[in-house]
Amino acid sequence: MSRRWYEAGPLPAAHTTRRRDTRLTILASLAAAGGLWLLQAFAGGYVVHMTCVAALFAVLAVSYNLINGVAGQFSLEPNAFVACGAYVTALLTLSPAEKAASFILEPIIWPLSVISIPLLPALLIAGLLTALMGFLMGFPVFRVRGDYLAIVTLGFGEVIRVVANNAQAVTNGPLGLKGIPHLTDLWWTGGLLALTLFIIVRLVNSSYGRALKAVREDEVAAEAMGINAFWHKMLAFTTSAFFEGVAGGLLAHLITTISPSLFTFFLTFNLLIIIVVGGLGSNTGAFLAALLFTYGGEWLRVVEEPLNLFGLHIPGIPGMRMVFFSLILVAVMIFMRQGLLGRREFSWRWLWAVLDQRRP
């Protein structure tokens, strides 16, 4: 009679390692939740706001990295998906009275004029509609490759912005939407970031993720091995669109005012800087670069302020922050061509290896 598993002696090393990693992940999650509670309870409003912004940029960067870094498709569409999610969520959560007060040039269409639902279902609807838009966009988009793909997705992003600017009865046109409830806090943004990392990391480490990496390296060879490159790219594009739409919805409820001018190519350019600096294909790099971009951007505000140096008045130059970020991008491309982390990812095994090397 065979012995039971608990009578079979020591556990295999691989099983022990997985169990240790699971425990460490749970402890790290609890520590992160405790940190969020402390920030939400005791930190000032500015710190909480910037942490929420950093978390949302991390969500956008990780989801954008899925299609641009893991799948290797040079897509320039995030501003369209973020705009879609922001407008859908705002229109579903604004009260009828706020809508009537905001739409002064042309009344909002029915049934949007009478709908008002809680944030969670609004975010789910926004994410699903954005994913549907990404799915439908994928059919013409992935019929082309390379630079043509970038041009087509850039065009789609501009189309969405122009539609938002002219659909007066739906989006209020260039006046935008005001009075959006301030519902986004650290729990919403932290929870979305945790969910995004969990799903995308699991996806990248699955057979679908390995197929996406094969498509990135050589699409023709991947198809010769039996991988349906088109549908794998569609999966990545649709997943990326969903999380970008939900992040857009939380962004709208963080800043409480949105307009088409907020969703220009400038937003896509910022996300492109983040994933390139972090390392194309690295979720860890995208996450860290998003934090660096958000907090670094605030620290660099000093370069845009007037300066008195030894009696010499130097006026502030608006936009100098982006000049510095562009210089950082150029430096990374010259000295670290694969970004800060390349395609490396954080793992507990790597951390233990580093600690073991430092032991005497």
Short mmCIF file of N, CA and C in Angstrom, two decimals, residues 239-303:
data_model
loop_
_atom_site.label_atom_id
_atom_site.label_comp_id
_atom_site.label_asym_id
_atom_site.label_seq_id
_atom_site.Cartn_x
_atom_site.Cartn_y
_atom_site.Cartn_z
N THR A 239 -7.14 42.78 -23.77
CA THR A 239 -6.83 42.81 -22.33
C THR A 239 -6.25 44.16 -21.94
N SER A 240 -5.34 44.67 -22.75
CA SER A 240 -4.75 45.98 -22.48
C SER A 240 -5.83 47.06 -22.49
N ALA A 241 -6.75 46.98 -23.45
CA ALA A 241 -7.82 47.98 -23.54
C ALA A 241 -8.70 47.96 -22.30
N PHE A 242 -9.02 46.78 -21.79
CA PHE A 242 -9.88 46.68 -20.61
C PHE A 242 -9.28 47.43 -19.43
N PHE A 243 -8.03 47.14 -19.11
CA PHE A 243 -7.42 47.77 -17.94
C PHE A 243 -7.18 49.26 -18.15
N GLU A 244 -6.88 49.67 -19.37
CA GLU A 244 -6.71 51.09 -19.64
C GLU A 244 -8.04 51.83 -19.51
N GLY A 245 -9.13 51.17 -19.90
CA GLY A 245 -10.44 51.78 -19.73
C GLY A 245 -10.83 51.94 -18.27
N VAL A 246 -10.58 50.92 -17.46
CA VAL A 246 -10.89 51.00 -16.03
C VAL A 246 -10.02 52.07 -15.36
N ALA A 247 -8.75 52.12 -15.73
CA ALA A 247 -7.86 53.15 -15.18
C ALA A 247 -8.34 54.54 -15.57
N GLY A 248 -8.82 54.69 -16.80
CA GLY A 248 -9.38 55.97 -17.22
C GLY A 248 -10.58 56.37 -16.39
N GLY A 249 -11.43 55.39 -16.04
CA GLY A 249 -12.58 55.68 -15.19
C GLY A 249 -12.17 56.16 -13.81
N LEU A 250 -11.18 55.51 -13.22
CA LEU A 250 -10.71 55.96 -11.90
C LEU A 250 -10.02 57.31 -11.99
N LEU A 251 -9.33 57.56 -13.11
CA LEU A 251 -8.69 58.86 -13.29
C LEU A 251 -9.73 59.98 -13.32
N ALA A 252 -10.85 59.73 -14.00
CA ALA A 252 -11.91 60.74 -14.06
C ALA A 252 -12.45 61.06 -12.68
N HIS A 253 -12.56 60.05 -11.83
CA HIS A 253 -13.09 60.27 -10.48
C HIS A 253 -12.00 60.70 -9.50
N LEU A 254 -10.79 60.83 -9.98
CA LEU A 254 -9.71 61.39 -9.16
C LEU A 254 -9.56 62.88 -9.40
N ILE A 255 -9.61 63.28 -10.68
CA ILE A 255 -9.41 64.70 -11.01
C ILE A 255 -10.74 65.45 -11.13
N THR A 256 -11.86 64.74 -11.21
CA THR A 256 -13.24 65.24 -11.17
C THR A 256 -13.64 66.14 -12.35
N THR A 257 -12.75 66.40 -13.26
CA THR A 257 -13.06 67.18 -14.45
C THR A 257 -12.29 66.60 -15.63
N ILE A 258 -12.98 66.33 -16.72
CA ILE A 258 -12.31 65.80 -17.91
C ILE A 258 -12.77 66.56 -19.14
N SER A 259 -11.90 66.61 -20.13
CA SER A 259 -12.22 67.23 -21.42
C SER A 259 -11.36 66.55 -22.47
N PRO A 260 -11.70 66.70 -23.76
CA PRO A 260 -10.91 66.03 -24.81
C PRO A 260 -9.44 66.42 -24.81
N SER A 261 -9.12 67.63 -24.35
CA SER A 261 -7.72 68.07 -24.35
C SER A 261 -6.86 67.26 -23.40
N LEU A 262 -7.48 66.52 -22.50
CA LEU A 262 -6.73 65.70 -21.54
C LEU A 262 -6.21 64.42 -22.18
N PHE A 263 -6.82 64.00 -23.30
CA PHE A 263 -6.53 62.69 -23.87
C PHE A 263 -5.88 62.82 -25.25
N THR A 264 -4.86 63.64 -25.34
CA THR A 264 -4.13 63.81 -26.59
C THR A 264 -3.02 62.76 -26.68
N PHE A 265 -2.26 62.82 -27.78
CA PHE A 265 -1.14 61.89 -27.96
C PHE A 265 -0.08 62.08 -26.88
N PHE A 266 -0.11 63.24 -26.21
CA PHE A 266 0.85 63.50 -25.14
C PHE A 266 0.78 62.42 -24.06
N LEU A 267 -0.43 61.93 -23.76
CA LEU A 267 -0.59 60.86 -22.77
C LEU A 267 0.07 59.58 -23.25
N THR A 268 -0.14 59.23 -24.51
CA THR A 268 0.50 58.04 -25.07
C THR A 268 2.01 58.18 -25.06
N PHE A 269 2.50 59.38 -25.37
CA PHE A 269 3.94 59.62 -25.38
C PHE A 269 4.53 59.41 -23.99
N ASN A 270 3.83 59.87 -22.96
CA ASN A 270 4.31 59.65 -21.59
C ASN A 270 4.40 58.17 -21.26
N LEU A 271 3.37 57.41 -21.63
CA LEU A 271 3.39 55.97 -21.36
C LEU A 271 4.48 55.27 -22.16
N LEU A 272 4.73 55.74 -23.36
CA LEU A 272 5.80 55.16 -24.17
C LEU A 272 7.16 55.39 -23.51
N ILE A 273 7.36 56.59 -22.98
CA ILE A 273 8.60 56.88 -22.24
C ILE A 273 8.75 55.91 -21.07
N ILE A 274 7.66 55.70 -20.34
CA ILE A 274 7.71 54.86 -19.15
C ILE A 274 8.13 53.44 -19.49
N ILE A 275 7.49 52.82 -20.49
CA ILE A 275 7.79 51.41 -20.76
C ILE A 275 9.15 51.25 -21.43
N VAL A 276 9.60 52.26 -22.18
CA VAL A 276 10.94 52.17 -22.79
C VAL A 276 12.01 52.32 -21.72
N VAL A 277 11.83 53.28 -20.81
CA VAL A 277 12.81 53.47 -19.73
C VAL A 277 12.84 52.25 -18.82
N GLY A 278 11.68 51.69 -18.51
CA GLY A 278 11.64 50.52 -17.64
C GLY A 278 12.18 49.27 -18.29
N GLY A 279 12.02 49.17 -19.60
CA GLY A 279 12.46 47.97 -20.32
C GLY A 279 11.27 47.32 -21.01
N LEU A 280 11.26 47.34 -22.34
CA LEU A 280 10.14 46.77 -23.08
C LEU A 280 10.02 45.28 -22.78
N GLY A 281 8.83 44.88 -22.36
CA GLY A 281 8.60 43.48 -22.04
C GLY A 281 8.71 43.15 -20.57
N SER A 282 9.14 44.10 -19.75
CA SER A 282 9.30 43.85 -18.31
C SER A 282 8.17 44.53 -17.55
N ASN A 283 7.33 43.76 -16.89
CA ASN A 283 6.27 44.34 -16.06
C ASN A 283 6.85 45.04 -14.84
N THR A 284 7.91 44.47 -14.29
CA THR A 284 8.58 45.10 -13.15
C THR A 284 9.16 46.44 -13.55
N GLY A 285 9.81 46.49 -14.72
CA GLY A 285 10.37 47.73 -15.21
C GLY A 285 9.31 48.78 -15.47
N ALA A 286 8.16 48.37 -16.05
CA ALA A 286 7.07 49.31 -16.30
C ALA A 286 6.53 49.87 -14.99
N PHE A 287 6.39 49.02 -13.99
CA PHE A 287 5.89 49.46 -12.68
C PHE A 287 6.84 50.46 -12.04
N LEU A 288 8.13 50.13 -11.99
CA LEU A 288 9.10 51.03 -11.36
C LEU A 288 9.25 52.33 -12.13
N ALA A 289 9.26 52.25 -13.46
CA ALA A 289 9.39 53.47 -14.27
C ALA A 289 8.17 54.37 -14.11
N ALA A 290 6.98 53.79 -13.92
CA ALA A 290 5.79 54.60 -13.70
C ALA A 290 5.90 55.38 -12.40
N LEU A 291 6.41 54.74 -11.35
CA LEU A 291 6.62 55.45 -10.09
C LEU A 291 7.66 56.55 -10.25
N LEU A 292 8.75 56.23 -10.95
CA LEU A 292 9.81 57.22 -11.19
C LEU A 292 9.28 58.40 -11.99
N PHE A 293 8.46 58.11 -13.00
CA PHE A 293 7.91 59.17 -13.85
C PHE A 293 6.99 60.08 -13.05
N THR A 294 6.12 59.49 -12.24
CA THR A 294 5.13 60.28 -11.50
C THR A 294 5.79 61.15 -10.44
N TYR A 295 6.56 60.52 -9.56
CA TYR A 295 7.18 61.28 -8.49
C TYR A 295 8.32 62.16 -9.02
N GLY A 296 9.07 61.65 -10.00
CA GLY A 296 10.13 62.46 -10.59
C GLY A 296 9.58 63.70 -11.27
N GLY A 297 8.41 63.56 -11.91
CA GLY A 297 7.80 64.72 -12.54
C GLY A 297 7.44 65.80 -11.55
N GLU A 298 7.01 65.40 -10.37
CA GLU A 298 6.72 66.39 -9.33
C GLU A 298 7.99 67.03 -8.80
N TRP A 299 9.01 66.24 -8.61
CA TRP A 299 10.28 66.79 -8.12
C TRP A 299 10.90 67.75 -9.14
N LEU A 300 10.67 67.50 -10.42
CA LEU A 300 11.26 68.34 -11.46
C LEU A 300 10.48 69.62 -11.71
N ARG A 301 9.40 69.83 -10.97
CA ARG A 301 8.68 71.09 -11.13
C ARG A 301 9.56 72.29 -10.81
N VAL A 302 10.60 72.04 -10.03
CA VAL A 302 11.49 73.13 -9.65
C VAL A 302 12.18 73.74 -10.86
N VAL A 303 12.39 72.96 -11.94
CA VAL A 303 13.08 73.49 -13.11
C VAL A 303 12.17 74.39 -13.93
#
